[in-house]
PDB file of C-alpha atoms in Angstrom:
ATOM      1  CA  VAL W  58      59.293 -11.869 -28.947  1.00 76.00           C
ATOM      2  CA  THR W  59      56.628 -14.391 -28.077  1.00 80.00           C
ATOM      3  CA  THR W  60      52.965 -13.509 -28.202  1.00 82.00           C
ATOM      4  CA  SER W  61      50.560 -15.158 -25.762  1.00 82.00           C
ATOM      5  CA  ASN W  62      47.210 -16.553 -26.772  1.00 86.00           C
ATOM      6  CA  SER W  63      44.276 -14.146 -26.623  1.00 86.00           C
ATOM      7  CA  VAL W  64      41.565 -14.468 -23.979  1.00 86.00           C
ATOM      8  CA  THR W  65      38.017 -13.386 -24.715  1.00 85.00           C
ATOM      9  CA  HIS W  66      35.415 -12.523 -22.090  1.00 79.00           C
ATOM     10  CA  THR W  67      31.747 -12.044 -22.858  1.00 80.00           C
ATOM     11  CA  ILE W  68      29.899  -9.668 -20.570  1.00 81.00           C
ATOM     12  CA  TYR W  69      26.150 -10.134 -20.300  1.00 82.00           C
ATOM     13  CA  ALA W  70      24.008  -7.250 -19.171  1.00 87.00           C
ATOM     14  CA  GLU W  71      21.378  -8.037 -16.536  1.00 89.00           C
ATOM     15  CA  PRO W  72      18.245  -6.274 -15.263  1.00 92.00           C
ATOM     16  CA  GLU W  73      17.935  -4.808 -11.799  1.00 93.00           C
ATOM     17  CA  LEU W  74      14.521  -3.745 -10.522  1.00 94.00           C
ATOM     18  CA  VAL W  75      14.160  -1.186  -7.764  1.00 94.00           C
ATOM     19  CA  VAL W  76      10.891  -0.905  -5.826  1.00 94.00           C
ATOM     20  CA  VAL W  77      10.239   2.312  -3.885  1.00 96.00           C
ATOM     21  CA  LYS W  78       7.175   2.520  -1.646  1.00 95.00           C
ATOM     22  CA  THR W  79       5.727   5.751  -0.251  1.00 95.00           C
ATOM     23  CA  ALA W  80       2.492   6.625   1.517  1.00 96.00           C
ATOM     24  CA  ASP W  81       0.254   9.603   2.187  1.00 96.00           C
ATOM     25  CA  PRO W  82       0.306  10.306   5.089  1.00 96.00           C
ATOM     26  CA  GLY W  83       3.995   9.490   5.057  1.00 96.00           C
ATOM     27  CA  THR W  84       5.841   6.739   6.851  1.00 94.00           C
ATOM     28  CA  GLY W  85       6.181   7.308  10.588  1.00 94.00           C
ATOM     29  CA  ASN W  86       3.032   9.427  10.798  1.00 94.00           C
ATOM     30  CA  THR W  87       0.178   8.811  13.203  1.00 94.00           C
ATOM     31  CA  VAL W  88      -3.184   7.734  11.787  1.00 96.00           C
ATOM     32  CA  GLU W  89      -6.597   7.195  13.356  1.00 93.00           C
ATOM     33  CA  PRO W  90      -9.258   4.546  12.746  1.00 93.00           C
ATOM     34  CA  GLY W  91     -11.221   5.539   9.659  1.00 92.00           C
ATOM     35  CA  ASP W  92      -8.318   7.450   8.089  1.00 94.00           C
ATOM     36  CA  THR W  93      -7.359   6.750   4.479  1.00 93.00           C
ATOM     37  CA  ILE W  94      -3.782   5.894   3.478  1.00 94.00           C
ATOM     38  CA  THR W  95      -2.708   6.085  -0.165  1.00 90.00           C
ATOM     39  CA  TYR W  96       0.201   3.785  -0.985  1.00 91.00           C
ATOM     40  CA  THR W  97       2.382   4.422  -4.041  1.00 89.00           C
ATOM     41  CA  LEU W  98       4.729   1.850  -5.558  1.00 88.00           C
ATOM     42  CA  TYR W  99       7.330   2.939  -8.091  1.00 90.00           C
ATOM     43  CA  VAL W 100       9.159   0.190  -9.984  1.00 89.00           C
ATOM     44  CA  GLU W 101      12.077   0.910 -12.311  1.00 92.00           C
ATOM     45  CA  ASN W 102      14.515  -1.279 -14.199  1.00 93.00           C
ATOM     46  CA  VAL W 103      17.838   0.412 -13.418  1.00 95.00           C
ATOM     47  CA  GLY W 104      19.788  -2.449 -14.974  1.00 94.00           C
ATOM     48  CA  PHE W 105      21.030  -2.883 -18.515  1.00 93.00           C
ATOM     49  CA  ALA W 106      18.787  -5.674 -19.824  1.00 91.00           C
ATOM     50  CA  PRO W 107      15.063  -6.524 -19.852  1.00 89.00           C
ATOM     51  CA  ALA W 108      13.496  -8.013 -16.726  1.00 90.00           C
ATOM     52  CA  LEU W 109      11.422 -11.071 -17.631  1.00 87.00           C
ATOM     53  CA  ASN W 110       7.860 -11.549 -16.310  1.00 84.00           C
ATOM     54  CA  PRO W 111       7.962  -8.907 -13.557  1.00 86.00           C
ATOM     55  CA  SER W 112       5.364  -9.525 -10.861  1.00 84.00           C
ATOM     56  CA  LEU W 113       4.687  -7.224  -7.912  1.00 83.00           C
ATOM     57  CA  VAL W 114       2.920  -8.511  -4.778  1.00 85.00           C
ATOM     58  CA  ASP W 115       1.740  -6.356  -1.891  1.00 86.00           C
ATOM     59  CA  THR W 116      -0.071  -7.878   1.100  1.00 86.00           C
ATOM     60  CA  VAL W 117      -1.852  -5.108   2.975  1.00 85.00           C
ATOM     61  CA  PRO W 118      -1.449  -5.114   6.768  1.00 90.00           C
ATOM     62  CA  GLY W 119      -4.149  -6.682   8.925  1.00 90.00           C
ATOM     63  CA  GLU W 120      -4.807  -3.314  10.572  1.00 93.00           C
ATOM     64  CA  VAL W 121      -6.229  -1.798   7.375  1.00 92.00           C
ATOM     65  CA  SER W 122      -8.818  -2.726   4.749  1.00 86.00           C
ATOM     66  CA  LEU W 123      -8.826  -2.109   1.025  1.00 80.00           C
ATOM     67  CA  GLU W 124     -11.468   0.332  -0.060  1.00 75.00           C
ATOM     68  CA  ALA W 125     -14.478  -1.343  -1.620  1.00 64.00           C
ATOM     69  CA  ASN W 126     -13.714  -1.619  -5.335  1.00 58.00           C
ATOM     70  CA  PRO W 127     -10.436   0.197  -4.728  1.00 53.00           C
ATOM     71  CA  PRO W 128      -9.378   2.629  -7.433  1.00 52.00           C
ATOM     72  CA  ILE W 129      -6.056   1.028  -8.332  1.00 56.00           C
ATOM     73  CA  ASN W 130      -4.290   3.186 -10.867  1.00 53.00           C
ATOM     74  CA  PHE W 131      -1.384   2.239 -13.079  1.00 53.00           C
ATOM     75  CA  VAL W 132       0.957   4.670 -14.789  1.00 51.00           C
ATOM     76  CA  THR W 133       3.645   3.450 -17.170  1.00 53.00           C
ATOM     77  CA  ASN W 134       6.262   5.215 -19.224  1.00 51.00           C
ATOM     78  CA  PHE W 135       5.975   2.700 -22.035  1.00 51.00           C
ATOM     79  CA  GLY W 136       3.293   1.149 -24.189  1.00 47.00           C
ATOM     80  CA  GLN W 137       2.454  -2.026 -22.285  1.00 48.00           C
ATOM     81  CA  ASN W 138      -0.297  -2.425 -19.720  1.00 48.00           C
ATOM     82  CA  VAL W 139      -0.056  -3.384 -16.084  1.00 50.00           C
ATOM     83  CA  PHE W 140      -2.742  -5.773 -14.908  1.00 51.00           C
ATOM     84  CA  GLY W 141      -3.903  -5.796 -11.280  1.00 53.00           C
ATOM     85  CA  ASN W 142      -5.715  -8.197  -9.006  1.00 53.00           C
ATOM     86  CA  ASN W 143      -7.170  -6.588  -5.894  1.00 56.00           C
ATOM     87  CA  SER W 144      -8.301  -9.574  -3.829  1.00 58.00           C
ATOM     88  CA  ASP W 145      -8.122  -8.534  -0.187  1.00 58.00           C
ATOM     89  CA  PRO W 146      -5.626  -8.633   1.482  1.00 72.00           C
ATOM     90  CA  THR W 147      -3.113  -9.316  -1.303  1.00 74.00           C
ATOM     91  CA  LEU W 148      -2.660  -7.116  -4.350  1.00 75.00           C
ATOM     92  CA  SER W 149      -0.689  -8.418  -7.295  1.00 73.00           C
ATOM     93  CA  TYR W 150       0.456  -6.621 -10.415  1.00 72.00           C
ATOM     94  CA  ASN W 151       1.801  -8.234 -13.553  1.00 70.00           C
ATOM     95  CA  LEU W 152       3.377  -6.450 -16.434  1.00 67.00           C
ATOM     96  CA  GLY W 153       1.273  -7.500 -19.388  1.00 55.00           C
ATOM     97  CA  SER W 154       1.703  -7.846 -23.091  1.00 46.00           C
ATOM     98  CA  ALA W 155      -0.351  -9.701 -25.646  1.00 43.00           C
ATOM     99  CA  PRO W 156       0.418 -13.461 -25.628  1.00 48.00           C
ATOM    100  CA  PRO W 157       2.534 -15.165 -26.795  1.00 46.00           C
ATOM    101  CA  LEU W 158       5.014 -12.320 -26.349  1.00 49.00           C
ATOM    102  CA  PRO W 159       7.084 -12.449 -23.149  1.00 55.00           C
ATOM    103  CA  LYS W 160       6.352  -9.951 -20.424  1.00 76.00           C
ATOM    104  CA  LEU W 161       9.320  -7.600 -20.238  1.00 81.00           C
ATOM    105  CA  LEU W 162      10.309  -4.454 -18.399  1.00 85.00           C
ATOM    106  CA  GLN W 163      13.045  -2.972 -20.542  1.00 87.00           C
ATOM    107  CA  ALA W 164      16.091  -1.237 -19.114  1.00 92.00           C
ATOM    108  CA  GLY W 165      15.135   2.298 -18.110  1.00 91.00           C
ATOM    109  CA  GLU W 166      11.398   1.604 -18.089  1.00 87.00           C
ATOM    110  CA  ALA W 167       9.250   2.138 -15.016  1.00 85.00           C
ATOM    111  CA  PHE W 168       5.689   1.938 -13.748  1.00 82.00           C
ATOM    112  CA  THR W 169       3.815   3.337 -10.763  1.00 82.00           C
ATOM    113  CA  VAL W 170       0.899   1.790  -8.866  1.00 81.00           C
ATOM    114  CA  TYR W 171      -1.434   3.613  -6.457  1.00 80.00           C
ATOM    115  CA  PHE W 172      -4.003   2.106  -4.101  1.00 81.00           C
ATOM    116  CA  ARG W 173      -5.881   3.179  -0.964  1.00 84.00           C
ATOM    117  CA  VAL W 174      -6.728   1.524   2.353  1.00 88.00           C
ATOM    118  CA  THR W 175      -8.784   2.525   5.395  1.00 90.00           C
ATOM    119  CA  VAL W 176      -7.420   2.154   8.932  1.00 93.00           C
ATOM    120  CA  ASP W 177      -9.473  -0.324  10.986  1.00 92.00           C
ATOM    121  CA  SER W 178     -10.509   0.068  14.639  1.00 90.00           C
ATOM    122  CA  VAL W 179      -7.393  -1.207  16.387  1.00 90.00           C
ATOM    123  CA  PRO W 180      -5.919  -0.486  19.829  1.00 91.00           C
ATOM    124  CA  ASN W 181      -4.174   2.801  20.478  1.00 91.00           C
ATOM    125  CA  GLY W 182      -0.436   2.596  19.805  1.00 91.00           C
ATOM    126  CA  THR W 183      -0.710  -0.215  17.239  1.00 94.00           C
ATOM    127  CA  VAL W 184       2.179  -0.098  14.761  1.00 96.00           C
ATOM    128  CA  PHE W 185       1.830  -1.632  11.297  1.00 96.00           C
ATOM    129  CA  THR W 186       4.245  -1.913   8.410  1.00 96.00           C
ATOM    130  CA  ASN W 187       3.703  -2.511   4.708  1.00 94.00           C
ATOM    131  CA  THR W 188       6.323  -3.848   2.303  1.00 95.00           C
ATOM    132  CA  ALA W 189       5.947  -4.879  -1.340  1.00 93.00           C
ATOM    133  CA  PHE W 190       7.866  -7.648  -3.087  1.00 92.00           C
ATOM    134  CA  MET W 191       8.956  -7.914  -6.704  1.00 90.00           C
ATOM    135  CA  ALA W 192       9.853 -11.073  -8.606  1.00 89.00           C
ATOM    136  CA  TYR W 193      11.408 -11.123 -12.062  1.00 91.00           C
ATOM    137  CA  GLY W 194      13.537 -13.292 -14.262  1.00 89.00           C
ATOM    138  CA  ILE W 195      17.022 -12.904 -15.662  1.00 89.00           C
ATOM    139  CA  ASP W 196      17.532 -14.655 -18.975  1.00 82.00           C
ATOM    140  CA  THR W 197      21.071 -14.519 -20.311  1.00 75.00           C
ATOM    141  CA  PRO W 198      23.335 -17.350 -21.508  1.00 75.00           C
ATOM    142  CA  ALA W 199      25.312 -16.928 -18.279  1.00 70.00           C
ATOM    143  CA  ASN W 200      22.436 -16.568 -15.833  1.00 71.00           C
ATOM    144  CA  GLN W 201      18.885 -17.893 -16.020  1.00 76.00           C
ATOM    145  CA  THR W 202      17.281 -17.380 -12.659  1.00 85.00           C
ATOM    146  CA  SER W 203      14.514 -15.681 -10.727  1.00 86.00           C
ATOM    147  CA  VAL W 204      15.212 -12.708  -8.504  1.00 89.00           C
ATOM    148  CA  PHE W 205      13.175 -11.471  -5.551  1.00 90.00           C
ATOM    149  CA  THR W 206      13.542  -7.974  -4.154  1.00 92.00           C
ATOM    150  CA  ALA W 207      11.649  -6.020  -1.503  1.00 93.00           C
ATOM    151  CA  SER W 208      10.584  -2.407  -1.319  1.00 94.00           C
ATOM    152  CA  ASN W 209      11.453  -0.209   1.607  1.00 95.00           C
ATOM    153  CA  PRO W 210       9.002  -0.647   4.520  1.00 96.00           C
ATOM    154  CA  VAL W 211       6.341   1.979   5.253  1.00 96.00           C
ATOM    155  CA  THR W 212       5.203   2.213   8.892  1.00 96.00           C
ATOM    156  CA  HIS W 213       2.284   3.958  10.615  1.00 96.00           C
ATOM    157  CA  VAL W 214       1.211   4.279  14.256  1.00 95.00           C
ATOM    158  CA  VAL W 215      -2.477   4.208  15.222  1.00 94.00           C
ATOM    159  CA  SER W 216      -3.760   6.823  17.650  1.00 91.00           C
ATOM    160  CA  SER W 217      -7.230   5.777  18.731  1.00 79.00           C
ATOM    161  CA  LEU W 218      -7.628   7.828  21.900  1.00 70.00           C
ATOM    162  CA  LEU W 219     -11.267   8.775  22.052  1.00 61.00           C
ATOM    163  CA  GLN W 220     -12.284  12.259  23.125  1.00 61.00           C
ATOM    164  CA  PRO W 221     -15.090  12.664  25.673  1.00 66.00           C
ATOM    165  CA  ASN W 222     -18.448  13.795  24.320  1.00 70.00           C
ATOM    166  CA  LEU W 223     -20.835  14.708  27.124  1.00 78.00           C
ATOM    167  CA  VAL W 224     -24.586  14.837  26.512  1.00 85.00           C
ATOM    168  CA  LEU W 225     -26.691  16.540  29.205  1.00 87.00           C
ATOM    169  CA  THR W 226     -30.425  15.777  29.484  1.00 89.00           C
ATOM    170  CA  LYS W 227     -32.736  17.549  31.968  1.00 86.00           C
ATOM    171  CA  THR W 228     -36.341  16.545  32.674  1.00 84.00           C
ATOM    172  CA  VAL W 229     -38.994  17.729  35.160  1.00 82.00           C
ATOM    173  CA  GLU W 230     -41.878  15.872  36.828  1.00 82.00           C
ATOM    174  CA  PRO W 231     -44.748  16.410  36.747  1.00 78.00           C
ATOM    175  CA  GLY W 232     -45.047  17.752  33.200  1.00 72.00           C
ATOM    176  CA  THR W 233     -45.645  21.350  32.170  1.00 72.00           C
ATOM    177  CA  THR W 234     -48.888  22.037  34.060  1.00 77.00           C
ATOM    178  CA  VAL W 235     -48.513  22.399  37.836  1.00 78.00           C
ATOM    179  CA  GLU W 236     -50.505  23.934  40.708  1.00 79.00           C
ATOM    180  CA  THR W 237     -49.218  26.290  43.308  1.00 81.00           C
ATOM    181  CA  GLY W 238     -47.537  24.390  46.097  1.00 80.00           C
ATOM    182  CA  SER W 239     -46.819  21.313  43.926  1.00 81.00           C
ATOM    183  CA  THR W 240     -43.445  19.594  44.216  1.00 83.00           C
ATOM    184  CA  LEU W 241     -41.297  19.551  41.117  1.00 78.00           C
ATOM    185  CA  THR W 242     -38.606  16.900  40.635  1.00 83.00           C
ATOM    186  CA  TYR W 243     -35.770  17.747  38.303  1.00 83.00           C
ATOM    187  CA  THR W 244     -33.584  14.971  36.880  1.00 87.00           C
ATOM    188  CA  VAL W 245     -30.280  15.656  35.184  1.00 88.00           C
ATOM    189  CA  VAL W 246     -28.591  12.818  33.267  1.00 89.00           C
ATOM    190  CA  VAL W 247     -25.052  13.124  31.919  1.00 88.00           C
ATOM    191  CA  ASP W 248     -23.910  10.580  29.300  1.00 84.00           C
ATOM    192  CA  ASN W 249     -20.423  10.265  27.884  1.00 77.00           C
ATOM    193  CA  VAL W 250     -21.030   9.125  24.323  1.00 70.00           C
ATOM    194  CA  GLY W 251     -17.412   9.674  23.278  1.00 57.00           C
TER     195      GLY W 251
END
C-alpha cells in the first residue's frame, strides 16, 4: 500500500457587509413639497471576519434638502462610536475608534443611522431615488482589497398638485353713508390664491 503526500488548505474568513435602506414614508409612496422623509440605514457584518475601515456614503437626491442641523442619530450594538459628517448633499459615516487602533466592524456587529430630509418644490410626478454606498477593506493573507457595496434603492414620487383656494372680496361705492336715490356700485373680486 502506497500513501500519497498530504495536501493542506488554509481557509481565510472574510467580512461581508450588508446595507439595508428604508424610509418613512416607505419606498414607492407619494410625497408632497414640504413633507419630511426619515431615512434609515442598517449596516451589518454578516461575514466571518472583521471589516476594516468601514465608510458609509449617502448622497441625498437633488429633490430634497437636509434639515438645518439635521438630527443624525447613530445606534450601535458594540462599544465603538460612529462619526458623521452632514455636509449637504453628501452624508458620510465612519466607524471610529481611538487612534492608532484600526477601525473595525467585527463579524456579527451592526450599526444604524437615521437622518431626515425635506421635499423641495419640484414638478408634479417627479421621481427620485436614494441609494447608500459602503466601502470597507478585507485584510487576510489571501486577500487584501477594498470592497464597495450598495444599499437597496428607496424611491418616492412627488405629488405637487395644488388645490384651488378662492378668496371672495366685496366692496361698495360710495362708502357707508348714502342718500335716498343714490347709485350704489358693488364690486366682487374673486382671487385664486391656491
